[in-house]
Short mmCIF file of N, CA and C in Angstrom, two decimals:
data_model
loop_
_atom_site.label_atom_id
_atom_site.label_comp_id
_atom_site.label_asym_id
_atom_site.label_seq_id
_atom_site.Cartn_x
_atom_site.Cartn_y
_atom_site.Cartn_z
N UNK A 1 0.85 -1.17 0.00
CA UNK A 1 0.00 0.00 0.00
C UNK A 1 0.90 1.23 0.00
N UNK A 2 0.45 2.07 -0.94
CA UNK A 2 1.48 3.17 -1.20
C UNK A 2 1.17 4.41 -0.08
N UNK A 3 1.62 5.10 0.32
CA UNK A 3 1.55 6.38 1.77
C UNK A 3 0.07 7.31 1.01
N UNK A 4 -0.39 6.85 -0.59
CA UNK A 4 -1.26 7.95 -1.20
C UNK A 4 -2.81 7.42 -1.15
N UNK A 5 -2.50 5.66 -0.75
CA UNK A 5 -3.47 5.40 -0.46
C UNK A 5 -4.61 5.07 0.56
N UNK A 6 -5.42 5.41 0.69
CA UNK A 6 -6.11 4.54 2.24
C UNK A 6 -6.76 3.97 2.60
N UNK A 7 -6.33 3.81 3.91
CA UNK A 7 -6.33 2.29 4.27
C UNK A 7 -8.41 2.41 4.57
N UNK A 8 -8.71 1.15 4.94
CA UNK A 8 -9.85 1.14 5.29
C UNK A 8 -10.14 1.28 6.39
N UNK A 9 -11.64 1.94 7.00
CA UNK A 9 -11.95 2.55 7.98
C UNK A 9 -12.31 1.09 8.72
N UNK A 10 -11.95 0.59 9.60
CA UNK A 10 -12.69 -0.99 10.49
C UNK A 10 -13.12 0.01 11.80
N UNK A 11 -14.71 -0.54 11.66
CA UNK A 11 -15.63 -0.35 12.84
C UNK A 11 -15.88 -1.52 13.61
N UNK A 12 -15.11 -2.14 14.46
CA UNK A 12 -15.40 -3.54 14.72
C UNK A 12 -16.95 -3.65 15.71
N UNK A 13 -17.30 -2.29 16.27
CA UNK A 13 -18.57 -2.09 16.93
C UNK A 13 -19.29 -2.61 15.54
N UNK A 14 -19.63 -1.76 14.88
CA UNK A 14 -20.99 -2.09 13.68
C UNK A 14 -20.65 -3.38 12.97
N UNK A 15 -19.18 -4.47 13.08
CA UNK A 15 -18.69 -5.16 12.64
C UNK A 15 -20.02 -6.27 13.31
N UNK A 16 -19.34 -6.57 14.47
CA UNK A 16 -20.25 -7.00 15.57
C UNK A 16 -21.28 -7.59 15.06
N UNK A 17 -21.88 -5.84 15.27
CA UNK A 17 -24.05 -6.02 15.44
C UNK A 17 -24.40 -6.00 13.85
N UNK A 18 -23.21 -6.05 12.75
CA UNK A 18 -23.75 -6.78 11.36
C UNK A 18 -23.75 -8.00 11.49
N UNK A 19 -22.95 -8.44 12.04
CA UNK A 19 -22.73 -10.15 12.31
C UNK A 19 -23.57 -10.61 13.23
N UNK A 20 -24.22 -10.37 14.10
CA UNK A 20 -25.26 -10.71 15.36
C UNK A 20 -26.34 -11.11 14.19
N UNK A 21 -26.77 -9.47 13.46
CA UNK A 21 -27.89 -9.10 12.95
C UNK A 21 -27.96 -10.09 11.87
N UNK A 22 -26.81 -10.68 11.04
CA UNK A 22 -27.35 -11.71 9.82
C UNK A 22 -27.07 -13.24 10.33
N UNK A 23 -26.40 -13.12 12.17
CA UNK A 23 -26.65 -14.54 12.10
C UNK A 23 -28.17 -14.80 12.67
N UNK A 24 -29.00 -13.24 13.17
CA UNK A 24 -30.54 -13.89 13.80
C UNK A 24 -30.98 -13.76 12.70
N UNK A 25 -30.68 -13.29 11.37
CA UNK A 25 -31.65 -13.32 10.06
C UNK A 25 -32.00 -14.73 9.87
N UNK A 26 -30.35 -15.72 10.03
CA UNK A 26 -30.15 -17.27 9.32
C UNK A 26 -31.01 -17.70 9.93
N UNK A 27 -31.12 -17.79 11.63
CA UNK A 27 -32.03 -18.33 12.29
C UNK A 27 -33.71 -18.62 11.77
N UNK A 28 -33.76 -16.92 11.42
CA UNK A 28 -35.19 -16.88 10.78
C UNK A 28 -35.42 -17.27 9.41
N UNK A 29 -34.53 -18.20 8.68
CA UNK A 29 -34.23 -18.52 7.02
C UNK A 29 -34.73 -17.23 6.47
N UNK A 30 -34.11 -16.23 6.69
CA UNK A 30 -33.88 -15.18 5.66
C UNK A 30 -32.14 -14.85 5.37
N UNK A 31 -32.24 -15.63 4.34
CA UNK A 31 -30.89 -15.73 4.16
C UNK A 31 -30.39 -14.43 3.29
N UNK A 32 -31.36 -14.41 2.25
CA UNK A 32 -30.67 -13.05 1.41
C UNK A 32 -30.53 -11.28 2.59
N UNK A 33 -31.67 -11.73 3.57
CA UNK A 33 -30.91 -10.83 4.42
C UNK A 33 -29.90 -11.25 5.17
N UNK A 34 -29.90 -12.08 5.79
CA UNK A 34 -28.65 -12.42 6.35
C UNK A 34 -27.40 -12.15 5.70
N UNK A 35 -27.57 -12.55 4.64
CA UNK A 35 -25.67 -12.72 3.42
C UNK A 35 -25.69 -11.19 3.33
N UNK A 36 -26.74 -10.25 3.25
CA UNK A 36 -26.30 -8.73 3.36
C UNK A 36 -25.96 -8.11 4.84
N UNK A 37 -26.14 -8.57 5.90
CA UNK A 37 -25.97 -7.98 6.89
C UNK A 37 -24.45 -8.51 6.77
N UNK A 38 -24.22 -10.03 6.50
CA UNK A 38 -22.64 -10.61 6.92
C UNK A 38 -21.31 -9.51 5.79
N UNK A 39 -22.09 -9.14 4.73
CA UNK A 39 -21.34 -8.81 3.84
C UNK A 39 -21.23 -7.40 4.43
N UNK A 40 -22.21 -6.58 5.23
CA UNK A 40 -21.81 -5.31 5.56
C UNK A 40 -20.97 -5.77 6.97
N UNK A 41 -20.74 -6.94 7.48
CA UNK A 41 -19.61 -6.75 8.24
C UNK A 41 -18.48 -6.91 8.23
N UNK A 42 -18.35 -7.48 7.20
CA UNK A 42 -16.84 -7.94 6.63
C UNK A 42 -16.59 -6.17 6.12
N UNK A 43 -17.52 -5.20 5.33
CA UNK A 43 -16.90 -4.13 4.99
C UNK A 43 -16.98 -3.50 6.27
N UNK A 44 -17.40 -3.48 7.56
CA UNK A 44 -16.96 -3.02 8.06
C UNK A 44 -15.22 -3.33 8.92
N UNK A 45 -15.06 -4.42 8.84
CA UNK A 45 -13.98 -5.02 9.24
C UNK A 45 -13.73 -6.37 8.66
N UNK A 46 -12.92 -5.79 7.32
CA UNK A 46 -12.45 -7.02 5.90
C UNK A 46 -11.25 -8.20 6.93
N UNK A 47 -11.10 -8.11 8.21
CA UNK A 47 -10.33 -9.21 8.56
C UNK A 47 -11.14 -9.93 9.90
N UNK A 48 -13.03 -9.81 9.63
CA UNK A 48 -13.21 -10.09 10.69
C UNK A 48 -14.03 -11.91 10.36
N UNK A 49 -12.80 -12.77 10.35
CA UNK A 49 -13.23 -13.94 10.45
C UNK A 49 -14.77 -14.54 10.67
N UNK A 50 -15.12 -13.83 11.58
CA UNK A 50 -16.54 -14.98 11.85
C UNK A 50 -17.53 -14.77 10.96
N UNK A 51 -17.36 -13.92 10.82
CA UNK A 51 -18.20 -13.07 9.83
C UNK A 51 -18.18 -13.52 8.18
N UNK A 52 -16.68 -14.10 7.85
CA UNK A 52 -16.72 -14.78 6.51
C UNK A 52 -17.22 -16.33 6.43
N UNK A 53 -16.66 -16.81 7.83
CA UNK A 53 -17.44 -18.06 7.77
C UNK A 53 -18.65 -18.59 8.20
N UNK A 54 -19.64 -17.37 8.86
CA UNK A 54 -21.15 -16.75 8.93
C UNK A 54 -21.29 -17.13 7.37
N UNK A 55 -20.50 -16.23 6.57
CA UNK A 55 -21.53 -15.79 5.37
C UNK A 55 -21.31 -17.11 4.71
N UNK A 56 -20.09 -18.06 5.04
CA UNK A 56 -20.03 -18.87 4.07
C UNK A 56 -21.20 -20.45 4.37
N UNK A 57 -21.71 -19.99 5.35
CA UNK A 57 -23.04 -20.83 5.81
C UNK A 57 -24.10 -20.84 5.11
N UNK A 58 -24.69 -19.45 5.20
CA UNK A 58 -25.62 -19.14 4.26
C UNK A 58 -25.28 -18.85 3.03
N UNK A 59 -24.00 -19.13 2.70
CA UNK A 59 -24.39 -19.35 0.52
C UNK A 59 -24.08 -20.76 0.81
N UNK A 60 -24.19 -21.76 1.74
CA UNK A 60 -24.06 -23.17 1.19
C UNK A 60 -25.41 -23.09 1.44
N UNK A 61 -26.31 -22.79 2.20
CA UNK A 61 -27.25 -23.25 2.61
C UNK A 61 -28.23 -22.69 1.40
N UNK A 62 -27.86 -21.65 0.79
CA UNK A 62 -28.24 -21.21 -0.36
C UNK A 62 -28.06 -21.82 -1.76
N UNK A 63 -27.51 -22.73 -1.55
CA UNK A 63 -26.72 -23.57 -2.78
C UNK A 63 -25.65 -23.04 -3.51
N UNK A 64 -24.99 -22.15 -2.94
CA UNK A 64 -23.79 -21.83 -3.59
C UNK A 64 -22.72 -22.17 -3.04
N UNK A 65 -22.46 -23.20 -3.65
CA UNK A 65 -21.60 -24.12 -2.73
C UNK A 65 -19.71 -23.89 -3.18
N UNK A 66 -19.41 -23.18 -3.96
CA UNK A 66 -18.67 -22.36 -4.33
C UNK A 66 -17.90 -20.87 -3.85
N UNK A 67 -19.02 -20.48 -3.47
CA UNK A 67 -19.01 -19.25 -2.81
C UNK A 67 -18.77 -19.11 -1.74
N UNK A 68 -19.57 -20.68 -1.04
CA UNK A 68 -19.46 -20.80 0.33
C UNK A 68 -17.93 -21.08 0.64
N UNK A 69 -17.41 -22.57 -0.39
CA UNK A 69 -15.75 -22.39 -0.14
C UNK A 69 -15.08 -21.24 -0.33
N UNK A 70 -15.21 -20.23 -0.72
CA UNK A 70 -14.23 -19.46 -0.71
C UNK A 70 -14.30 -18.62 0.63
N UNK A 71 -15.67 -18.34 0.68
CA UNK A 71 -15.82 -17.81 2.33
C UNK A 71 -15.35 -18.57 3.30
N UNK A 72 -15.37 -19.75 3.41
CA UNK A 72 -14.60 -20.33 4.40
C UNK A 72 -12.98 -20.05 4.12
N UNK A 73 -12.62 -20.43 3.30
CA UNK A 73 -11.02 -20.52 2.88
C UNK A 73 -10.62 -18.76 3.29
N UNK A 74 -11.10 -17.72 3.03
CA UNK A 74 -10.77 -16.35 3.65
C UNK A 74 -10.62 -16.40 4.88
N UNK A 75 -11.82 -16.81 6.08
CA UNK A 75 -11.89 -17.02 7.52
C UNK A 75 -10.55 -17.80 7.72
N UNK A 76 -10.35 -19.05 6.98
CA UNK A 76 -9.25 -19.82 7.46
C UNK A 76 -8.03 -18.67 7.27
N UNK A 77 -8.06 -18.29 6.35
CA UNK A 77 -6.67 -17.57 6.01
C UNK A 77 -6.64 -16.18 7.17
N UNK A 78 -7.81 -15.74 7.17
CA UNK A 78 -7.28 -14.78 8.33
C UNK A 78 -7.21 -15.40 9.88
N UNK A 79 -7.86 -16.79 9.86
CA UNK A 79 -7.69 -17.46 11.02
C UNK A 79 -7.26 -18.94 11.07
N UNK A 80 -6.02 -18.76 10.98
CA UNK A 80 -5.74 -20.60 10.95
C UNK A 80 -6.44 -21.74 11.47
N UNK A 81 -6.76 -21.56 13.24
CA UNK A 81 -6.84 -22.40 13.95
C UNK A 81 -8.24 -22.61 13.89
N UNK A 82 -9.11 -21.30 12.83
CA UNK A 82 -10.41 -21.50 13.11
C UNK A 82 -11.44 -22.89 12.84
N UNK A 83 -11.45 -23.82 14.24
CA UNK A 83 -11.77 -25.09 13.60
C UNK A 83 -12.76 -25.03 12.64
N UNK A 84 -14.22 -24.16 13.40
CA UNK A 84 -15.30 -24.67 12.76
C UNK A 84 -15.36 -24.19 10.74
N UNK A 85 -14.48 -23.54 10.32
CA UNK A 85 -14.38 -22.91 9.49
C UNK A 85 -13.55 -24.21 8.38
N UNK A 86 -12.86 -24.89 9.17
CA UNK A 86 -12.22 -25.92 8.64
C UNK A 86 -13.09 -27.17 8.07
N UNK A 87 -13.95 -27.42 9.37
CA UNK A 87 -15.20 -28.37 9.25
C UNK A 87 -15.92 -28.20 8.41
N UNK A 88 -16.53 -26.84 8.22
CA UNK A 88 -17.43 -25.93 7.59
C UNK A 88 -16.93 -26.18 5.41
N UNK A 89 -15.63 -26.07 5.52
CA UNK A 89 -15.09 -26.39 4.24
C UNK A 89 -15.06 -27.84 3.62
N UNK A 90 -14.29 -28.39 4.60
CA UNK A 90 -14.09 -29.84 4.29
C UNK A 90 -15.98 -30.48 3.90
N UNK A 91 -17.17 -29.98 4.81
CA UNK A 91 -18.60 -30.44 4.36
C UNK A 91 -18.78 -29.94 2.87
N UNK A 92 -18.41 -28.53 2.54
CA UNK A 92 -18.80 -27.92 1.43
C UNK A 92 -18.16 -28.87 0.35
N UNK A 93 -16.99 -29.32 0.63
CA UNK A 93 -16.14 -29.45 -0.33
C UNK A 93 -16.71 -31.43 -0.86
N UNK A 94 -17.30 -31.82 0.41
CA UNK A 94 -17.54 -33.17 0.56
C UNK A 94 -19.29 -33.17 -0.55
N UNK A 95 -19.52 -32.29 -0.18
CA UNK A 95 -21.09 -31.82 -0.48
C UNK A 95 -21.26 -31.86 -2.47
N UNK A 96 -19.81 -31.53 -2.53
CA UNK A 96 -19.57 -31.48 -4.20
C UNK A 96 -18.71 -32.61 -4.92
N UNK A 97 -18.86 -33.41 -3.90
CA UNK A 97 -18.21 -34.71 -4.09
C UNK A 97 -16.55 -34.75 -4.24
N UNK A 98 -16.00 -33.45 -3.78
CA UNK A 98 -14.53 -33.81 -3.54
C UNK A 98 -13.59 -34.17 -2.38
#
């Protein structure tokens, strides 16, 4: 990143209560709200793990089972040890027969 550019603003407060807010959406199978609340928390904070492998729940559960691996594989990468994110992949990945 060059000194001309900038960096992004992380609100990990509104990070949070986007991520609260689209995991009680999943609860209620409103998923297309849910995947927008998870997606406004990742922009509020692009390294906030739970939040990618939140969203990568609801696009499997959505049938995007593609989308969903990559959301997991981000969470992993900003969080190694994150088991359930690991689990969460290895099903997706099992789910497509690999």
């Amino acid at each position: 990143m060059t000194s001309t550019e900038a960096r992004p603003v992380v609100n990990k407060a509104a990070a949070k209560e986007a991520n609260e807010r689209g995991a009680t959406l999943a609860h209620q199978q409103r998923y297309l709200e849910a995947a927008a609340a998870l997606e406004e928390a990742i922009a509020h904070d692009p390294e906030f793990a739970d939040a990618f492998s939140n969203l990568g729940a609801i696009l499997r559960r959505m049938g995007d089972i593609e989308g969903a691996i990559a959301q997991f594989a981000e969470a992993i990468r900003l969080q190694p040890a994150f088991a359930a994110a690991h689990y969460n992949i290895g099903n997706a990945y099992a789910s497509k027969g690999d």
